[in-house]
mmCIF file of C-alpha atoms in Angstrom:
data_model
loop_
_atom_site.group_PDB
_atom_site.id
_atom_site.type_symbol
_atom_site.label_atom_id
_atom_site.label_comp_id
_atom_site.label_asym_id
_atom_site.label_seq_id
_atom_site.Cartn_x
_atom_site.Cartn_y
_atom_site.Cartn_z
ATOM 1 C CA MET A 1 -34.956 180.829 -40.020
ATOM 2 C CA SER A 2 -33.612 183.405 -37.559
ATOM 3 C CA ARG A 3 -30.290 184.919 -38.563
ATOM 4 C CA HIS A 4 -27.386 184.638 -36.125
ATOM 5 C CA VAL A 5 -23.646 184.004 -35.814
ATOM 6 C CA THR A 6 -22.483 180.802 -34.092
ATOM 7 C CA ALA A 7 -19.169 180.330 -32.269
ATOM 8 C CA GLY A 8 -17.834 176.984 -31.072
ATOM 9 C CA LEU A 9 -16.198 176.848 -27.634
ATOM 10 C CA ASP A 10 -13.879 174.150 -26.294
ATOM 11 C CA GLY A 11 -12.153 175.934 -23.409
ATOM 12 C CA SER A 12 -9.003 176.861 -25.351
ATOM 13 C CA PRO A 13 -7.626 180.417 -25.761
ATOM 14 C CA GLN A 14 -8.243 180.040 -29.482
ATOM 15 C CA SER A 15 -11.950 179.363 -29.013
ATOM 16 C CA ALA A 16 -12.194 182.328 -26.624
ATOM 17 C CA ALA A 17 -10.669 184.510 -29.358
ATOM 18 C CA ALA A 18 -13.144 183.007 -31.845
ATOM 19 C CA ALA A 19 -16.046 183.899 -29.529
ATOM 20 C CA GLU A 20 -14.822 187.498 -29.257
ATOM 21 C CA TRP A 21 -14.421 187.760 -33.039
ATOM 22 C CA ALA A 22 -17.900 186.251 -33.501
ATOM 23 C CA ALA A 23 -19.372 188.765 -31.037
ATOM 24 C CA ARG A 24 -17.982 191.693 -33.020
ATOM 25 C CA GLU A 25 -19.191 190.103 -36.255
ATOM 26 C CA ALA A 26 -22.684 189.637 -34.817
ATOM 27 C CA LEU A 27 -22.759 193.316 -33.860
ATOM 28 C CA LEU A 28 -21.691 194.271 -37.397
ATOM 29 C CA ARG A 29 -24.474 192.120 -38.809
ATOM 30 C CA GLU A 30 -26.974 193.263 -36.130
ATOM 31 C CA VAL A 31 -27.874 189.649 -35.300
ATOM 32 C CA PRO A 32 -27.678 187.534 -32.109
ATOM 33 C CA LEU A 33 -24.675 185.417 -31.161
ATOM 34 C CA CYS A 34 -25.059 181.740 -30.282
ATOM 35 C CA LEU A 35 -22.281 180.073 -28.270
ATOM 36 C CA VAL A 36 -22.130 176.291 -28.558
ATOM 37 C CA HIS A 37 -20.050 173.490 -27.098
ATOM 38 C CA ALA A 38 -19.973 170.061 -28.705
ATOM 39 C CA ASP A 39 -18.414 166.986 -27.144
ATOM 40 C CA GLU A 40 -18.702 163.230 -27.270
ATOM 41 C CA TRP A 41 -17.457 161.130 -24.360
ATOM 42 C CA PRO A 42 -16.405 157.543 -25.092
ATOM 43 C CA VAL A 43 -18.863 154.895 -23.961
ATOM 44 C CA TRP A 44 -16.056 152.634 -22.753
ATOM 45 C CA THR A 45 -15.264 154.712 -19.637
ATOM 46 C CA ALA A 46 -15.730 152.961 -16.292
ATOM 47 C CA ASP A 47 -18.814 155.012 -15.457
ATOM 48 C CA PRO A 48 -20.028 156.699 -18.649
ATOM 49 C CA GLU A 49 -23.083 158.307 -17.026
ATOM 50 C CA ALA A 50 -21.045 159.906 -14.239
ATOM 51 C CA ARG A 51 -18.388 161.040 -16.723
ATOM 52 C CA ALA A 52 -21.045 162.503 -18.996
ATOM 53 C CA ASP A 53 -22.581 164.364 -16.051
ATOM 54 C CA VAL A 54 -19.188 165.886 -15.187
ATOM 55 C CA GLN A 55 -18.753 166.918 -18.812
ATOM 56 C CA ARG A 56 -22.203 168.501 -18.962
ATOM 57 C CA ARG A 57 -21.519 170.587 -15.853
ATOM 58 C CA TRP A 58 -18.136 171.656 -17.239
ATOM 59 C CA ALA A 59 -19.712 172.624 -20.584
ATOM 60 C CA ASP A 60 -22.459 174.626 -18.866
ATOM 61 C CA GLN A 61 -19.853 176.508 -16.801
ATOM 62 C CA LEU A 62 -17.773 177.140 -19.919
ATOM 63 C CA LEU A 63 -20.732 178.594 -21.814
ATOM 64 C CA ALA A 64 -21.934 180.652 -18.854
ATOM 65 C CA GLY A 65 -18.469 182.091 -18.205
ATOM 66 C CA ALA A 66 -17.931 183.030 -21.846
ATOM 67 C CA THR A 67 -21.374 184.627 -22.007
ATOM 68 C CA GLU A 68 -20.683 186.731 -18.911
ATOM 69 C CA GLN A 69 -17.357 187.964 -20.267
ATOM 70 C CA LEU A 70 -18.801 188.853 -23.648
ATOM 71 C CA ARG A 71 -21.767 190.689 -22.138
ATOM 72 C CA GLU A 72 -19.376 192.812 -20.105
ATOM 73 C CA ARG A 73 -17.614 193.905 -23.306
ATOM 74 C CA HIS A 74 -20.697 193.973 -25.538
ATOM 75 C CA PRO A 75 -23.709 194.815 -23.346
ATOM 76 C CA HIS A 76 -26.071 195.359 -26.288
ATOM 77 C CA LEU A 77 -25.393 191.981 -27.912
ATOM 78 C CA GLU A 78 -28.029 189.254 -27.604
ATOM 79 C CA ILE A 79 -26.292 185.997 -26.640
ATOM 80 C CA THR A 80 -27.724 182.488 -26.385
ATOM 81 C CA THR A 81 -25.980 179.193 -25.589
ATOM 82 C CA ARG A 82 -26.410 175.568 -26.579
ATOM 83 C CA ARG A 83 -24.731 172.374 -25.421
ATOM 84 C CA LEU A 84 -24.545 169.895 -28.300
ATOM 85 C CA SER A 85 -24.282 166.120 -28.176
ATOM 86 C CA GLY A 86 -22.793 163.726 -30.701
ATOM 87 C CA ARG A 87 -19.610 163.886 -32.755
ATOM 88 C CA PRO A 88 -18.389 167.502 -32.690
ATOM 89 C CA PRO A 89 -17.870 167.879 -36.482
ATOM 90 C CA ALA A 90 -21.398 166.678 -37.275
ATOM 91 C CA ALA A 91 -22.956 168.656 -34.412
ATOM 92 C CA LEU A 92 -21.124 171.852 -35.368
ATOM 93 C CA ALA A 93 -21.962 171.392 -39.044
ATOM 94 C CA ALA A 94 -25.643 171.036 -38.172
ATOM 95 C CA GLU A 95 -25.448 174.258 -36.160
ATOM 96 C CA ALA A 96 -23.650 176.024 -39.016
ATOM 97 C CA ALA A 97 -26.478 175.118 -41.389
ATOM 98 C CA GLU A 98 -28.817 177.265 -39.281
ATOM 99 C CA ALA A 99 -26.435 180.239 -38.944
ATOM 100 C CA ASP A 100 -25.066 183.037 -41.101
ATOM 101 C CA LEU A 101 -21.603 181.691 -40.352
ATOM 102 C CA LEU A 102 -19.716 179.489 -37.888
ATOM 103 C CA VAL A 103 -16.609 180.738 -36.053
ATOM 104 C CA LEU A 104 -14.005 178.329 -34.659
ATOM 105 C CA GLY A 105 -10.610 178.637 -32.995
ATOM 106 C CA SER A 106 -7.418 177.578 -34.783
ATOM 107 C CA ARG A 107 -4.460 176.364 -32.723
ATOM 108 C CA GLY A 108 -1.012 177.762 -33.522
ATOM 109 C CA LEU A 109 2.480 176.298 -33.686
ATOM 110 C CA SER A 110 5.701 178.025 -34.685
ATOM 111 C CA CYS A 111 5.871 180.186 -37.791
ATOM 112 C CA VAL A 112 8.119 177.528 -39.336
ATOM 113 C CA LYS A 113 5.758 174.601 -38.819
ATOM 114 C CA GLY A 114 2.600 176.572 -39.498
ATOM 115 C CA PHE A 115 -0.735 176.546 -37.729
ATOM 116 C CA VAL A 116 -2.773 173.493 -36.837
ATOM 117 C CA LEU A 117 -6.520 173.645 -37.324
ATOM 118 C CA GLY A 118 -7.260 170.221 -35.865
ATOM 119 C CA SER A 119 -9.379 167.346 -37.114
ATOM 120 C CA VAL A 120 -12.638 168.705 -35.662
ATOM 121 C CA GLY A 121 -12.295 172.017 -37.485
ATOM 122 C CA MET A 122 -11.269 170.396 -40.757
ATOM 123 C CA GLU A 123 -14.123 167.874 -40.655
ATOM 124 C CA THR A 124 -16.580 170.636 -39.797
ATOM 125 C CA ILE A 125 -15.495 172.752 -42.767
ATOM 126 C CA THR A 126 -15.985 169.874 -45.188
ATOM 127 C CA ALA A 127 -19.321 168.862 -43.643
ATOM 128 C CA THR A 128 -21.131 172.185 -44.065
ATOM 129 C CA GLU A 129 -21.972 174.545 -46.902
ATOM 130 C CA ALA A 130 -22.055 177.534 -44.538
ATOM 131 C CA PRO A 131 -19.071 179.898 -44.307
ATOM 132 C CA VAL A 132 -16.641 178.951 -41.524
ATOM 133 C CA VAL A 133 -14.269 181.523 -39.997
ATOM 134 C CA LEU A 134 -11.098 180.322 -38.248
ATOM 135 C CA VAL A 135 -9.565 182.573 -35.599
ATOM 136 C CA ARG A 136 -6.233 182.309 -33.810
ATOM 137 C CA ALA A 137 -5.584 183.444 -30.259
ATOM 138 C CA PRO A 138 -4.388 187.076 -29.978
ATOM 139 C CA LYS A 139 -0.670 187.786 -30.099
ATOM 140 C CA PRO A 140 1.064 188.722 -26.826
ATOM 141 C CA ALA A 141 0.876 192.386 -25.853
ATOM 142 C CA GLY A 142 3.259 194.543 -27.824
ATOM 143 C CA THR A 143 3.549 192.205 -30.826
ATOM 144 C CA ASP A 144 0.556 193.407 -32.846
ATOM 145 C CA GLN A 145 1.088 195.858 -35.662
ATOM 146 C CA ASP A 146 -2.379 197.334 -35.837
ATOM 147 C CA SER A 147 -3.599 200.020 -38.169
ATOM 148 C CA PRO A 148 -3.899 203.570 -36.845
ATOM 149 C CA ALA A 149 -6.896 204.130 -34.583
ATOM 150 C CA GLY A 150 -10.095 204.276 -36.596
ATOM 151 C CA ALA A 151 -8.524 202.946 -39.799
ATOM 152 C CA PRO A 152 -10.114 199.636 -40.873
ATOM 153 C CA ARG A 153 -7.761 196.960 -42.110
ATOM 154 C CA ASP A 154 -8.244 195.367 -45.528
ATOM 155 C CA VAL A 155 -10.242 192.290 -46.417
ATOM 156 C CA VAL A 156 -8.283 189.995 -48.751
ATOM 157 C CA VAL A 157 -9.961 187.509 -51.085
ATOM 158 C CA GLY A 158 -8.273 184.841 -53.169
ATOM 159 C CA VAL A 159 -9.887 184.541 -56.604
ATOM 160 C CA ASP A 160 -9.475 181.906 -59.300
ATOM 161 C CA VAL A 161 -10.362 183.661 -62.544
ATOM 162 C CA HIS A 162 -10.900 180.315 -64.273
ATOM 163 C CA LEU A 163 -13.758 179.220 -61.996
ATOM 164 C CA SER A 164 -17.156 180.622 -61.045
ATOM 165 C CA CYS A 165 -17.011 181.807 -57.436
ATOM 166 C CA ASP A 166 -19.995 184.090 -56.843
ATOM 167 C CA PRO A 167 -20.632 182.970 -53.213
ATOM 168 C CA LEU A 168 -17.000 183.702 -52.386
ATOM 169 C CA LEU A 169 -17.073 187.184 -53.897
ATOM 170 C CA GLU A 170 -20.434 188.034 -52.363
ATOM 171 C CA PHE A 171 -19.130 187.097 -48.911
ATOM 172 C CA ALA A 172 -15.897 189.074 -49.367
ATOM 173 C CA PHE A 173 -17.620 192.224 -50.683
ATOM 174 C CA ASP A 174 -20.248 192.002 -47.960
ATOM 175 C CA GLU A 175 -17.607 191.766 -45.224
ATOM 176 C CA ALA A 176 -15.631 194.679 -46.656
ATOM 177 C CA ALA A 177 -18.772 196.818 -46.917
ATOM 178 C CA ARG A 178 -19.729 196.127 -43.287
ATOM 179 C CA ARG A 179 -16.289 197.125 -42.060
ATOM 180 C CA GLY A 180 -15.897 200.121 -44.334
ATOM 181 C CA ALA A 181 -12.714 198.393 -45.440
ATOM 182 C CA ARG A 182 -10.836 198.149 -48.692
ATOM 183 C CA LEU A 183 -11.044 194.823 -50.539
ATOM 184 C CA ARG A 184 -7.895 193.349 -52.050
ATOM 185 C CA ALA A 185 -8.714 190.765 -54.734
ATOM 186 C CA LEU A 186 -5.764 188.513 -55.514
ATOM 187 C CA HIS A 187 -5.214 185.966 -58.273
ATOM 188 C CA GLY A 188 -1.833 184.248 -58.414
ATOM 189 C CA TRP A 189 -0.793 182.472 -61.595
ATOM 190 C CA SER A 190 2.140 180.577 -63.086
ATOM 191 C CA LEU A 191 4.073 180.867 -66.314
ATOM 192 C CA PRO A 192 4.191 177.861 -68.655
ATOM 193 C CA PRO A 193 6.723 175.343 -67.279
ATOM 194 C CA VAL A 194 8.144 174.713 -70.761
ATOM 195 C CA VAL A 195 9.506 178.276 -70.880
ATOM 196 C CA ARG A 196 13.046 178.188 -69.486
ATOM 197 C CA ASP A 197 14.946 181.116 -70.963
ATOM 198 C CA ALA A 198 14.848 184.292 -68.826
ATOM 199 C CA LEU A 199 14.024 186.512 -71.787
ATOM 200 C CA ALA A 200 11.304 184.122 -72.912
ATOM 201 C CA LEU A 201 9.848 184.118 -69.396
ATOM 202 C CA GLU A 202 9.724 187.910 -69.401
ATOM 203 C CA GLU A 203 8.054 187.945 -72.793
ATOM 204 C CA ALA A 204 5.548 185.298 -71.731
ATOM 205 C CA GLU A 205 4.650 187.281 -68.624
ATOM 206 C CA LEU A 206 4.211 190.483 -70.622
ATOM 207 C CA ASP A 207 2.038 188.598 -73.100
ATOM 208 C CA MET A 208 -0.171 186.783 -70.558
ATOM 209 C CA ALA A 209 -0.482 189.339 -67.751
ATOM 210 C CA PRO A 210 -2.983 191.703 -69.463
ATOM 211 C CA ASP A 211 -5.406 188.849 -70.182
ATOM 212 C CA ILE A 212 -5.219 187.565 -66.587
ATOM 213 C CA ALA A 213 -5.808 191.067 -65.232
ATOM 214 C CA HIS A 214 -8.741 191.570 -67.615
ATOM 215 C CA ARG A 215 -10.360 188.322 -66.479
ATOM 216 C CA LEU A 216 -10.159 189.409 -62.846
ATOM 217 C CA THR A 217 -11.625 192.814 -63.665
ATOM 218 C CA GLU A 218 -14.539 191.206 -65.534
ATOM 219 C CA MET A 219 -15.209 188.791 -62.680
ATOM 220 C CA LEU A 220 -15.301 191.608 -60.120
ATOM 221 C CA ALA A 221 -17.336 194.062 -62.231
ATOM 222 C CA PRO A 222 -20.869 193.002 -61.164
ATOM 223 C CA TRP A 223 -19.864 192.978 -57.495
ATOM 224 C CA LYS A 224 -18.346 196.438 -57.768
ATOM 225 C CA ARG A 225 -21.677 197.662 -59.110
ATOM 226 C CA LYS A 226 -23.570 195.937 -56.286
ATOM 227 C CA TYR A 227 -21.208 197.322 -53.614
ATOM 228 C CA PRO A 228 -20.245 200.786 -54.878
ATOM 229 C CA SER A 229 -18.972 201.844 -51.433
ATOM 230 C CA VAL A 230 -16.202 199.219 -51.461
ATOM 231 C CA THR A 231 -12.818 200.296 -52.773
ATOM 232 C CA VAL A 232 -11.249 197.390 -54.646
ATOM 233 C CA VAL A 233 -7.572 196.776 -55.322
ATOM 234 C CA GLU A 234 -6.916 194.131 -57.997
ATOM 235 C CA ARG A 235 -3.673 192.166 -58.020
ATOM 236 C CA THR A 236 -2.592 189.449 -60.466
ATOM 237 C CA PRO A 237 1.070 188.694 -59.647
ATOM 238 C CA VAL A 238 2.982 185.634 -60.785
ATOM 239 C CA GLY A 239 3.351 183.208 -57.911
ATOM 240 C CA ALA A 240 1.741 180.443 -55.882
ATOM 241 C CA PRO A 241 -1.737 181.608 -54.761
ATOM 242 C CA SER A 242 -1.406 180.189 -51.243
ATOM 243 C CA GLN A 243 1.949 181.886 -50.606
ATOM 244 C CA LEU A 244 0.705 185.190 -52.001
ATOM 245 C CA LEU A 245 -2.424 185.067 -49.819
ATOM 246 C CA VAL A 246 -0.465 184.288 -46.658
ATOM 247 C CA GLN A 247 1.908 187.168 -47.390
ATOM 248 C CA SER A 248 -1.016 189.517 -48.055
ATOM 249 C CA ALA A 249 -2.670 188.512 -44.788
ATOM 250 C CA ASP A 250 -0.068 190.124 -42.526
ATOM 251 C CA ASP A 251 -1.990 193.402 -42.320
ATOM 252 C CA ALA A 252 -5.478 192.084 -43.174
ATOM 253 C CA ASP A 253 -8.585 192.066 -41.011
ATOM 254 C CA LEU A 254 -9.923 188.965 -42.755
ATOM 255 C CA VAL A 255 -8.765 186.598 -45.495
ATOM 256 C CA VAL A 256 -11.449 184.910 -47.601
ATOM 257 C CA VAL A 257 -10.756 181.713 -49.526
ATOM 258 C CA GLY A 258 -13.002 179.330 -51.404
ATOM 259 C CA ARG A 259 -13.323 175.591 -51.271
ATOM 260 C CA ARG A 260 -14.948 173.284 -53.759
ATOM 261 C CA GLY A 261 -16.898 170.200 -52.725
ATOM 262 C CA ARG A 262 -14.347 167.564 -53.634
ATOM 263 C CA ARG A 263 -14.489 164.017 -52.327
ATOM 264 C CA SER A 264 -11.988 161.190 -52.629
ATOM 265 C CA ARG A 265 -11.530 157.746 -51.140
ATOM 266 C CA LEU A 266 -9.886 159.495 -48.186
ATOM 267 C CA GLY A 267 -12.918 161.730 -47.577
ATOM 268 C CA ALA A 268 -13.801 165.325 -48.331
ATOM 269 C CA ARG A 269 -11.058 167.715 -49.424
ATOM 270 C CA ILE A 270 -10.979 171.497 -49.382
ATOM 271 C CA GLY A 271 -8.292 172.086 -52.004
ATOM 272 C CA PRO A 272 -4.578 172.921 -51.648
ATOM 273 C CA VAL A 273 -4.919 176.706 -51.542
ATOM 274 C CA ALA A 274 -7.550 176.786 -48.791
ATOM 275 C CA HIS A 275 -5.662 174.078 -46.882
ATOM 276 C CA ALA A 276 -2.404 176.031 -46.970
ATOM 277 C CA VAL A 277 -3.987 179.359 -46.042
ATOM 278 C CA ILE A 278 -5.906 178.098 -43.011
ATOM 279 C CA HIS A 279 -2.781 176.395 -41.662
ATOM 280 C CA HIS A 280 -0.323 179.240 -42.238
ATOM 281 C CA CYS A 281 -2.318 182.479 -42.021
ATOM 282 C CA ALA A 282 -2.211 184.472 -38.770
ATOM 283 C CA SER A 283 -5.267 186.593 -39.597
ATOM 284 C CA PRO A 284 -8.837 185.244 -39.331
ATOM 285 C CA VAL A 285 -9.656 183.113 -42.374
ATOM 286 C CA ALA A 286 -13.132 182.633 -43.846
ATOM 287 C CA VAL A 287 -13.638 179.456 -45.876
ATOM 288 C CA VAL A 288 -16.584 179.750 -48.267
ATOM 289 C CA ALA A 289 -17.992 176.827 -50.249
ATOM 290 C CA HIS A 290 -18.709 177.421 -53.923
ATOM 291 C CA HIS A 291 -19.544 175.124 -56.821
#
């Protein structure tokens, strides 16, 4: 299987930003970039064949235009395109299975309401075992608070010290190593709900915190040995993991969260922490499946 990065395009500013992010990622990985568009026109239109032909021409123009723009900015990047048929989540998931990772756009609302990923993106995430990166459109000029020129921004990874998450940690360390970035490993935890008194809460935190920190250190130890060039900052604050990750993402280059393969009568689920982070985080978010 040839290694490559895949980006899904749908004509939105968010998918254009995802394609640009994917292009830079492909260059970091020294692999080709594949741009894809997936769509499914309803069969109940008055003239389904004519409508499908219009859609195919539009998709071809979309892919060609994006390719031209990316080649202008990244002349040494190998770019291929594919027009997919069928339900977008299934088609994109099939493409992701053949790629190093899949990159999609994530639509934004206000900071109060959060960000909307959309049903296609959510279904795609739950349908594939490959890492999926979600990218928002760039902020308007003058609103970014970038790091000084040449200084890489951190990669942040959310870790649950009570669960095995090797694929998640491998992805996070690998991304940090490629960027020459620092890795911030974060585990948020809660005090026992039965403890009410302020002094008792303080004592409980002092009693539990060292063990939580030790667990995180032990979990990260083999990956530190495998990636000695990566500087790691370990944090184990008290608080909701999703809120802590969103707050930590303000100055991050990438936020990495895990999802477990859970299914219910309502379909596949990605877990509350991953769900909250991908809907409220302004930085690119990588969702990595682990078991």
